[in-house]
Coordinates of C-alpha atoms and ligand atoms in Angstrom, one line a residue:
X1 CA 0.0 0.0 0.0
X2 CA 0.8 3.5 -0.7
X3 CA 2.3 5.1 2.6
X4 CA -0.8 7.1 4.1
X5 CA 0.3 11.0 3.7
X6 CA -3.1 12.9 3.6
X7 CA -4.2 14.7 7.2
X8 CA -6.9 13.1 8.5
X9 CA -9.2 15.4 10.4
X10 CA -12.8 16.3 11.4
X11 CA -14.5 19.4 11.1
X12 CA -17.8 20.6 13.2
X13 CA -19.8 22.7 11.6
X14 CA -22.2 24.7 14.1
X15 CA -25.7 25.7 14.0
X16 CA -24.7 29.0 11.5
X17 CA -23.4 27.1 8.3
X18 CA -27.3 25.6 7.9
X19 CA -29.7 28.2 9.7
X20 CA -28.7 31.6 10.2
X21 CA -29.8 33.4 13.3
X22 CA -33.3 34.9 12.5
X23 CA -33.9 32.4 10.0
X24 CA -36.9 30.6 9.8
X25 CA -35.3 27.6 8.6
X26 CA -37.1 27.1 5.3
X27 CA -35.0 24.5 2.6
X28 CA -34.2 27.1 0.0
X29 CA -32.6 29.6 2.8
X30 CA -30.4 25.8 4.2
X31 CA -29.6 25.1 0.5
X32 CA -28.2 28.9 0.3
X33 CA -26.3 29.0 3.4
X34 CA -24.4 25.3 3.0
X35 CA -23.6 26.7 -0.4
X36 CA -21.0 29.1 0.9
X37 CA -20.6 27.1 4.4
X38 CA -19.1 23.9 2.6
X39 CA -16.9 25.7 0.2
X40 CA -14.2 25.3 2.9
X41 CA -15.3 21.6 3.0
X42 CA -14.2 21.7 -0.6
X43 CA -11.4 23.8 -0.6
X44 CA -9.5 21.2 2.3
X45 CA -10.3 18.2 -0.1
X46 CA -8.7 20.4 -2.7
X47 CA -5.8 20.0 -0.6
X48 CA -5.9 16.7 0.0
X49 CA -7.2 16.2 3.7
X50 CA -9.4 13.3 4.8
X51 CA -12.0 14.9 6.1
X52 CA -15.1 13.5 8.4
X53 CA -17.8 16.5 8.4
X54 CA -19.9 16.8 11.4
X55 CA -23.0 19.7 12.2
X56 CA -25.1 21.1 14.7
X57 CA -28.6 20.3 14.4
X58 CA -30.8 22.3 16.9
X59 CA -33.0 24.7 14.6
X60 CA -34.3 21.9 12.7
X61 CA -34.7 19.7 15.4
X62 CA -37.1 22.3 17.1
X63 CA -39.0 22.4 13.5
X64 CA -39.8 18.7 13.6
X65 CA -40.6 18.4 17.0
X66 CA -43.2 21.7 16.1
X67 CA -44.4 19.5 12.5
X68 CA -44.6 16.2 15.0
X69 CA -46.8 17.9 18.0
X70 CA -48.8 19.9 15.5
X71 CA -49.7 16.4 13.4
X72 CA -50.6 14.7 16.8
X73 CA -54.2 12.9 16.2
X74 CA -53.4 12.7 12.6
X75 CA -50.0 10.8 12.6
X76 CA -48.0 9.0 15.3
X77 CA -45.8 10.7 17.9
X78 CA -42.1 10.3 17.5
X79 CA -39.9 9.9 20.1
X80 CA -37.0 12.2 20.4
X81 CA -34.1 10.0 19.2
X82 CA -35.9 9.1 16.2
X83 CA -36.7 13.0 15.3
X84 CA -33.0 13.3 15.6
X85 CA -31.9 10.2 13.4
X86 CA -34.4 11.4 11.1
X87 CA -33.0 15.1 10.9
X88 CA -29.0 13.3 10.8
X89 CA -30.6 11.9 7.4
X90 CA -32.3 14.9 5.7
X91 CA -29.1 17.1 6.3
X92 CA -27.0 14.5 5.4
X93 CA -28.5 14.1 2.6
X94 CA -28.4 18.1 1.7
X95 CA -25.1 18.8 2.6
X96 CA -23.9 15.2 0.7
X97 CA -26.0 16.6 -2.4
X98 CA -24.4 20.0 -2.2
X99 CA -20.8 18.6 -1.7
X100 CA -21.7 16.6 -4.9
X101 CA -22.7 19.1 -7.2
X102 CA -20.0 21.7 -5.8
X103 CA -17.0 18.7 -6.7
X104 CA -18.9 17.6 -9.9
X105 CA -18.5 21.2 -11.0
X106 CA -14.5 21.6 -10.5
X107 CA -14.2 18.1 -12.2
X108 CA -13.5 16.3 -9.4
X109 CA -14.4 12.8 -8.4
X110 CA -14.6 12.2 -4.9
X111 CA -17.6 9.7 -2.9
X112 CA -19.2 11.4 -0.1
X113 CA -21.9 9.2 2.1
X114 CA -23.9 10.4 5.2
X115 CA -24.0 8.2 7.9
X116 CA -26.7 8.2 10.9
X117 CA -25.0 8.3 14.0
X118 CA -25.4 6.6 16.9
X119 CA -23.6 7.7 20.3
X120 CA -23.1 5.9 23.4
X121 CA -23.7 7.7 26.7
X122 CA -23.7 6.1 30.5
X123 CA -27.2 5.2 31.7
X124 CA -25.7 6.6 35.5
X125 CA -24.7 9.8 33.6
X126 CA -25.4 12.4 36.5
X127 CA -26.8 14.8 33.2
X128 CA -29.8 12.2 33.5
X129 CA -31.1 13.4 36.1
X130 CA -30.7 16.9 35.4
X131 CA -32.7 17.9 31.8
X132 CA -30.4 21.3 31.1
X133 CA -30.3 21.6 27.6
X134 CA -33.2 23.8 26.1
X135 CA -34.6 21.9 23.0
X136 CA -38.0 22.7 20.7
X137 CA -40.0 25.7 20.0
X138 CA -40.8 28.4 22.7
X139 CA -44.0 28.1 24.1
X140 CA -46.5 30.4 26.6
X141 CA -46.0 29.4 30.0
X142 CA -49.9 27.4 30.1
X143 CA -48.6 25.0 26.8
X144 CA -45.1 24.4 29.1
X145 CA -47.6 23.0 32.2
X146 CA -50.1 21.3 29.7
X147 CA -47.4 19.3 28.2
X148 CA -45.4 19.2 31.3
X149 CA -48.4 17.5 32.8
X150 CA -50.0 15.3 29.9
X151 CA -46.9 14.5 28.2
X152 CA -44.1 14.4 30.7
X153 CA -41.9 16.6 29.6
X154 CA -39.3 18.6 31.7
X155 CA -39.4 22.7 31.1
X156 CA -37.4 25.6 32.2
X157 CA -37.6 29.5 31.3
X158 CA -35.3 30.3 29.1
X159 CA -34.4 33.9 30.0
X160 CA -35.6 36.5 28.2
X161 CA -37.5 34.0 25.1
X162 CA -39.8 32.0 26.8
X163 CA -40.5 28.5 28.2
X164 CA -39.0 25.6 26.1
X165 CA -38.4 21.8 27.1
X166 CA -35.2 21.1 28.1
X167 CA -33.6 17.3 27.9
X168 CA -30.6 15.6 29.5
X169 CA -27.2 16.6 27.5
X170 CA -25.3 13.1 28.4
X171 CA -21.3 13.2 27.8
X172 CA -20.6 11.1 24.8
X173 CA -18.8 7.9 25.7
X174 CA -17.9 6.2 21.9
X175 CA -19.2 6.4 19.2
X176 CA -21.2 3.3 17.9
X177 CA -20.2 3.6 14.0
X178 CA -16.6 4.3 14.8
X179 CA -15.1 1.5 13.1
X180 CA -17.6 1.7 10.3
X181 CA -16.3 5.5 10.0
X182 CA -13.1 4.8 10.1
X183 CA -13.5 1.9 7.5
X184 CA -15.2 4.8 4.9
X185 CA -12.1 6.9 5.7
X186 CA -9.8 4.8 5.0
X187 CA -11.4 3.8 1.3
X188 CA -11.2 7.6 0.9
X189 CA -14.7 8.3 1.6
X190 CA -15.5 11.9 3.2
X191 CA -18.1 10.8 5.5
X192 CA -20.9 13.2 7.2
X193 CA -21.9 11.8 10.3
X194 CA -22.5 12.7 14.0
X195 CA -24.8 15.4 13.1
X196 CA -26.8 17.0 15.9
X197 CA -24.5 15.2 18.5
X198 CA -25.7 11.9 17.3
X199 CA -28.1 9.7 18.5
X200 CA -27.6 9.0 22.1
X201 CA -28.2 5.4 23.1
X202 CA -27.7 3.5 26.3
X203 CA -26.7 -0.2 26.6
X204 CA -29.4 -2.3 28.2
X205 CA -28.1 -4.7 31.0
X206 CA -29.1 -7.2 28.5
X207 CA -26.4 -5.7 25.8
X208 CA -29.3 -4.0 23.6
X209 CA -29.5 -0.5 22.8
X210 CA -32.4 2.1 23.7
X211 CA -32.2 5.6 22.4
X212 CA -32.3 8.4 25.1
X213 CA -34.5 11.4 24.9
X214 CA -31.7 14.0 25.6
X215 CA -29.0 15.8 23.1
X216 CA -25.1 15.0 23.2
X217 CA -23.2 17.9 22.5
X218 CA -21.7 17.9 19.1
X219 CA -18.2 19.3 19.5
X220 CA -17.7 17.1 22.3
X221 CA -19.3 14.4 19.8
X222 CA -16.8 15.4 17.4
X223 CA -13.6 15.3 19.6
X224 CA -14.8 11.6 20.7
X225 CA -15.0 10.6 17.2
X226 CA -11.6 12.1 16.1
X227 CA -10.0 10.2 19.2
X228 CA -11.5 7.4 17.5
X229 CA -11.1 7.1 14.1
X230 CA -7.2 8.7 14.7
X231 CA -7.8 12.4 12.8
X232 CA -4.7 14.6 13.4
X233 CA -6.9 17.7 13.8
X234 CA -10.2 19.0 15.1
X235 CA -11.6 21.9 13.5
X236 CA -14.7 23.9 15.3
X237 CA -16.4 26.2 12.6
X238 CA -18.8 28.3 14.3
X239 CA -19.7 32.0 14.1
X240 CA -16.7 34.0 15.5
X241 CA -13.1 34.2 13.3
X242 CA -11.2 33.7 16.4
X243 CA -11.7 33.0 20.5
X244 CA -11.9 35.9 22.7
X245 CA -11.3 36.9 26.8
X246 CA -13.5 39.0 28.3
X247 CA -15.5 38.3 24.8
X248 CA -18.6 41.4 24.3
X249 CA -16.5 44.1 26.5
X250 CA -14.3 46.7 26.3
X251 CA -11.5 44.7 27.3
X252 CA -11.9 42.1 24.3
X253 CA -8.7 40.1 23.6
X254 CA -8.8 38.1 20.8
X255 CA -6.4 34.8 20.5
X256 CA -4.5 33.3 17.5
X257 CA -3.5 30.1 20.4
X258 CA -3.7 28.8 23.4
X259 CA -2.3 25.8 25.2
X260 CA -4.6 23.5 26.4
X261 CA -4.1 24.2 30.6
X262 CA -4.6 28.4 29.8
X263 CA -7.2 27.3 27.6
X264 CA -8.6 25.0 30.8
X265 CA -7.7 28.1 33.4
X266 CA -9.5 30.3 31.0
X267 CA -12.7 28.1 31.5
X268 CA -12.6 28.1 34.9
X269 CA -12.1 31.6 34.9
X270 CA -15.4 32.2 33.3
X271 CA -14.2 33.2 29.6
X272 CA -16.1 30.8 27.6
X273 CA -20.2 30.5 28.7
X274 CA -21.7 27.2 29.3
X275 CA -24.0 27.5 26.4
X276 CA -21.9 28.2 23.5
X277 CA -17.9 28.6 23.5
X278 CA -17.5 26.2 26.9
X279 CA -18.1 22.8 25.1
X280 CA -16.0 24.2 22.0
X281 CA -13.2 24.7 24.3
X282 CA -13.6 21.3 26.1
X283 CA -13.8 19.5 23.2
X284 CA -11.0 21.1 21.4
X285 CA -9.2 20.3 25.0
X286 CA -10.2 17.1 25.3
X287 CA -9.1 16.0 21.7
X288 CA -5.7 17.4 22.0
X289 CA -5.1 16.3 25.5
X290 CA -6.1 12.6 24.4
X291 CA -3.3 12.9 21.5
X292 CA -4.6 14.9 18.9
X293 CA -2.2 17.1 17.3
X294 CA -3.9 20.6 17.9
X295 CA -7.4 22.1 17.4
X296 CA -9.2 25.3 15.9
X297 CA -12.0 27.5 16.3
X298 CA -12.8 30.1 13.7
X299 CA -15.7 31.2 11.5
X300 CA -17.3 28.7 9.0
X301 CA -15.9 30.7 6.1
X302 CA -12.5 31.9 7.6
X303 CA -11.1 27.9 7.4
X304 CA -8.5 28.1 4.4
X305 CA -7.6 31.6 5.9
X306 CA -7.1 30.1 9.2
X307 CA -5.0 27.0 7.9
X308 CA -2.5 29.6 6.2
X309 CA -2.2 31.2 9.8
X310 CA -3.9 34.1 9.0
X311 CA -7.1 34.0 11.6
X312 CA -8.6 31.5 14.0
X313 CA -7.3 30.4 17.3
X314 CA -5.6 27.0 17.8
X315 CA -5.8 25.2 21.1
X316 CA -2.3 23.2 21.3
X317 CA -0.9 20.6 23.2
X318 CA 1.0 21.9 26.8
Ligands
LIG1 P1 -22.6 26.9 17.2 O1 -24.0 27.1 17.0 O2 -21.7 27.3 16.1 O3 -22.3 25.6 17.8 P2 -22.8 28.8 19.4 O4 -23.5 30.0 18.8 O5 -23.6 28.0 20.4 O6 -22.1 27.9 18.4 O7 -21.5 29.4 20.2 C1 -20.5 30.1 19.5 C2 -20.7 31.6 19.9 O8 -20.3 31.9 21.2 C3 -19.9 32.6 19.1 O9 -20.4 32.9 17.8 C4 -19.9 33.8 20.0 O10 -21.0 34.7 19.7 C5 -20.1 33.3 21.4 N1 -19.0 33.4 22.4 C6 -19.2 33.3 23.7 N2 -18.0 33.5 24.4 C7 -17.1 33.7 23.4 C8 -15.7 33.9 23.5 N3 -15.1 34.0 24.7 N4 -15.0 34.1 22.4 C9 -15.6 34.1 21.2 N5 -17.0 33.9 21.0 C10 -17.7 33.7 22.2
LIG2 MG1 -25.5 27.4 18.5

């Protein structure tokens, strides 16, 4: 066999490269905006990488849980870790259709396949117990208690929108397609997969699998499966060129790198929020302190400028 030169890596695409804030959500306006978010897809293939694409998921998982409770009476409820496998294969199946045409178009010859996702997470995962993450459309406080009442569900104000269900948001333990990824990767397939975080699943005592009603993070998602399937690199494409300190005040400092402890002392410190640059930092942590060869967070369409070192921040080993 050919000595194996190409990087192998995995980038996360977040919420922005599909949806845009203020979006409804429609397909022409996710067509539009994976059109420019997945030139940088193309542009790394281009170059040769061996790429695994992963993606947020959260707006249009809030749309079909609205289509699914709307529909009740006239077609079946779906449990939550079916909306989200079926949501892992409609923007799979966009983003591998716009990946397609964008290659066919430079000439270029390359097989992309979408994979549904499944993730393990711990049935004793202490997030159990604790339904955090805010999922599904905002609703008046009286909807909140009807469903919380007749359907179960656990809801929370979420400050200054609303009340919205929230689910448990389980740490990812392995992914349960690893090898299977891996296997694609290694035929020189660039595979989408873990999208929305995955589905999480629990192993029964008996050895089966039951899918979880709760979310897994998908940066942390991401940096499991990179650990996994051996990717050099992690990249976190979200909707900021670089990572700041004291980020939204006057005392804004932006950073081209960071080793992973001051990136972990940052944390602690309170730089990056719990809701949106925490788990980036985490993840892009956790990947390099498990071997990885360094991270980066930058804006979906800064990602060629940031590989020639001219934006993002890179989280590095200590
Ligand atoms: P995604 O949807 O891409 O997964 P989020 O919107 O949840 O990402 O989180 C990324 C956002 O976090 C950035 O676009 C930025 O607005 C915000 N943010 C919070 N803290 C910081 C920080 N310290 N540095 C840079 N951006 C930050
Ligand atoms: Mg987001």
């Amino acid at each position: 066999m050919e000595p194996r030169l190409a990087k192998r890596v995995v980038v996360a695409l977040g919420g922005n490269a599909i949806t845009l804030p203020g979006e409804e959500g429609s397909v022409e306006q996710d067509y539009a905006n994976l059109e420019r978010s997945l030139e940088g897809i193309v542009a790394l293939l281009e170059r040769g990488y061996e790429l695994v694409v992963t993606h947020g998921n959260g707006p249009q998982v809030g749309n079909q849980m609205i289509r699914v409770e709307r529909s009740l009476g006239h077609a079946p409820d779906l449990p939550l870790p079916v909306m989200v496998a079926d949501v892992q294969g409609g923007l799979g199946y966009m983003m591998e259709q716009v990946l397609l045409n964008k290659l066919w178009s430079r000439g270029l010859s390359y097989p992309v396949s979408c994979l549904v996702t499944l993730v393990e997470v711990a049935a004793d995962d202490p997030a159990m117990l604790e339904p955090s993450k805010f999922v599904g459309p905002v609703m008046t406080h009286d909807r909140a208690l009807q469903g919380r009442d007749e359907n179960g569900w656990d809801v929370k104000e979420d400050k200054g929108r609303g009340w919205r269900r929230v689910v448990p948001s389980p740490e990812p333990c392995t992914i349960v397609e690893k090898d299977t990824v891996r296997l694609l990767v290694d035929a020189g397939v660039l595979v989408i997969c873990v999208g929305g975080g995955g589905v999480p699943v629990v192993r029964r005592d008996d050895g089966s699998w039951a899918g979880v009603g709760g979310v897994v993070d998908k940066d942390l998602a991401s940096a499991v499966l990179g650990r996994e399937i051996g990717a050099r690199e992690l990249y976190i494409l979200t909707g900021v060129r670089k990572v700041a300190l004291h980020f939204g005040t006057p005392e804004e400092r932006w950073l081209g790198s960071m080793t992973t402890s001051q990136a972990r002392s940052y944390l602690a410190a309170g730089h990056f929020p719990a809701g949106s640059m925490g788990p980036k930092i985490d993840a892009a942590c956790r990947f390099v302190e498990q071997g990885g060869a360094r991270a980066l967070i930058t804006d979906i369409y800064s990602l060629v400028e940031a590989l020639d070192g001219r934006t993002g921040t890179w989280i590095l080993p200590d």
